[in-house]
DNA sequence: TGACAGATGCAACTGGTTTGCAATAGCGTG
DNA sequence: CACGCTATTGCAAACCAGTTGCATCTGTCA
């Protein structure tokens, strides 16, 4: 899991560079975030971290998330249910497809769509600062029924 | 303003058809909605309606909005600030571009993007149930216009 | 006009997130 | 390594959009 370790190191570096203190609770939260491959919300992060350190408080999680977000270390998304979910930002840009039945989040990216967005915005006299694209879908039963896949 | 009147009539028809009562407060809220050409939130609708009838309560606005939404008479959107904003649904599908400086909302639609979304979802094994596409942009100074910028 | 279920106003409540405050603990200095 | 300054933490209270229980009121239909 060196990938995770270096991700943690990256987080730490970002904080240090910003002149912030590296506390136990931040280290813990950073590790939880680095290990997450889903899109946990504050409570989820808190739960995972709390298991390691039962003195951690939820407000510290919120404060840390806000901090990391303004540092640009993580991204915050609010899907339809309204709660904020987080993911580390050390990956290329992508959008999300949410399975309406399971809540599972699938990431995807489409340069074509991005290009179209920019074109549309330009036609309206705008330049895009950021965007939000979420697809809510239902799994289609595999046609051939071939096994495997993922 | 017959456009508004017929929109109100449309709302009333939808409620009647659903076997619901046409109360004074609903009539008022319906009118406010029909007259709105922006994307007001519950408080905004309440404020406008309250000016006509100071006995109206905010919870009635919330209840009515939920009702109209399930009737399909209005659409609810939650942009980045998280609060629910509403617009009447008697128009064709469109997405939104939000001016990050003024908060102004511009509507647009792009069959090309919709098609791409469907294609992407299909490739991932999903069929789209609904989607959310919001562009956050900044107005570009008109091209002919001199004025150094940026 | 009367009866009754649906609708309203009010206040209390919810759930996610933020904040004031006193106590604690990084981190640079001596 | 101990010291001190200030950032950070935990806790509880506060916040805010939205919801809900309940007693009262009012459309609607006979």
XYZ file of C-alpha atoms in Angstrom, chain B residues 23-131:
109
model
C -57.428 26.452 -1.187
C -56.741 30.155 -0.981
C -53.126 29.598 -0.050
C -52.537 27.157 -2.865
C -54.092 29.531 -5.331
C -51.804 32.254 -4.085
C -48.667 30.139 -4.207
C -49.607 28.895 -7.659
C -49.936 32.443 -8.869
C -46.569 33.410 -7.410
C -44.997 30.419 -9.097
C -46.639 31.177 -12.395
C -45.399 34.727 -12.293
C -41.852 33.763 -11.369
C -39.436 33.799 -14.232
C -36.467 33.034 -11.994
C -35.739 30.067 -9.744
C -36.969 31.100 -6.293
C -36.457 29.056 -3.160
C -39.154 28.340 -0.592
C -38.403 31.458 1.377
C -38.517 33.576 -1.738
C -41.878 32.177 -2.708
C -43.097 32.641 0.815
C -41.981 36.258 0.887
C -43.744 37.089 -2.347
C -46.908 35.312 -1.322
C -46.845 36.639 2.213
C -47.046 40.136 0.815
C -50.493 39.243 -0.526
C -51.649 37.241 2.453
C -49.888 37.796 5.778
C -51.580 34.767 7.321
C -49.756 32.360 5.057
C -47.161 30.174 6.752
C -43.840 28.918 5.493
C -44.728 25.315 6.187
C -47.649 25.603 3.821
C -45.252 26.740 1.148
C -43.031 23.741 1.792
C -45.990 21.387 1.794
C -47.329 22.862 -1.401
C -43.996 22.665 -3.149
C -43.647 19.040 -2.249
C -47.146 18.408 -3.484
C -46.581 20.168 -6.773
C -43.330 18.355 -7.234
C -44.890 14.944 -6.812
C -47.664 16.077 -9.169
C -44.950 16.888 -11.655
C -46.172 20.469 -11.867
C -42.873 21.964 -10.801
C -39.247 20.956 -10.767
C -36.962 21.233 -7.815
C -33.278 21.958 -8.209
C -30.581 22.208 -5.594
C -27.658 24.178 -6.896
C -24.377 24.505 -5.081
C -25.648 26.441 -2.106
C -27.825 23.479 -1.258
C -31.199 25.172 -0.937
C -34.054 23.910 -3.076
C -35.146 26.185 -5.876
C -38.245 25.720 -7.950
C -39.508 26.369 -11.414
C -42.703 25.377 -13.213
C -42.421 22.290 -15.345
C -44.498 23.421 -18.306
C -41.494 23.812 -20.534
C -39.135 21.500 -22.290
C -36.231 19.920 -20.500
C -33.191 22.070 -19.958
C -30.110 22.390 -17.803
C -28.693 25.411 -16.009
C -25.766 27.711 -16.217
C -25.239 29.726 -13.066
C -23.344 32.987 -13.131
C -20.907 32.638 -10.248
C -20.768 36.374 -9.814
C -24.409 37.372 -9.905
C -26.083 34.086 -9.132
C -28.205 34.574 -12.210
C -29.454 31.339 -13.743
C -29.460 30.834 -17.490
C -31.264 27.907 -19.041
C -29.957 25.916 -21.960
C -30.430 22.536 -23.527
C -28.178 20.355 -25.572
C -29.417 17.227 -27.287
C -25.802 16.383 -28.071
C -24.865 16.280 -24.422
C -27.936 14.243 -23.588
C -26.992 11.765 -26.263
C -23.453 11.511 -24.948
C -24.720 10.973 -21.440
C -26.888 8.107 -22.578
C -23.990 6.614 -24.481
C -21.633 6.837 -21.532
C -24.172 5.347 -19.181
C -24.835 2.515 -21.601
C -21.136 1.765 -21.825
C -21.058 1.476 -18.057
C -24.061 -0.802 -18.128
C -26.616 1.714 -16.962
C -29.697 3.408 -18.276
C -30.160 6.977 -17.157
C -33.077 7.705 -14.877
C -32.364 11.401 -14.556
C -29.392 13.647 -14.494
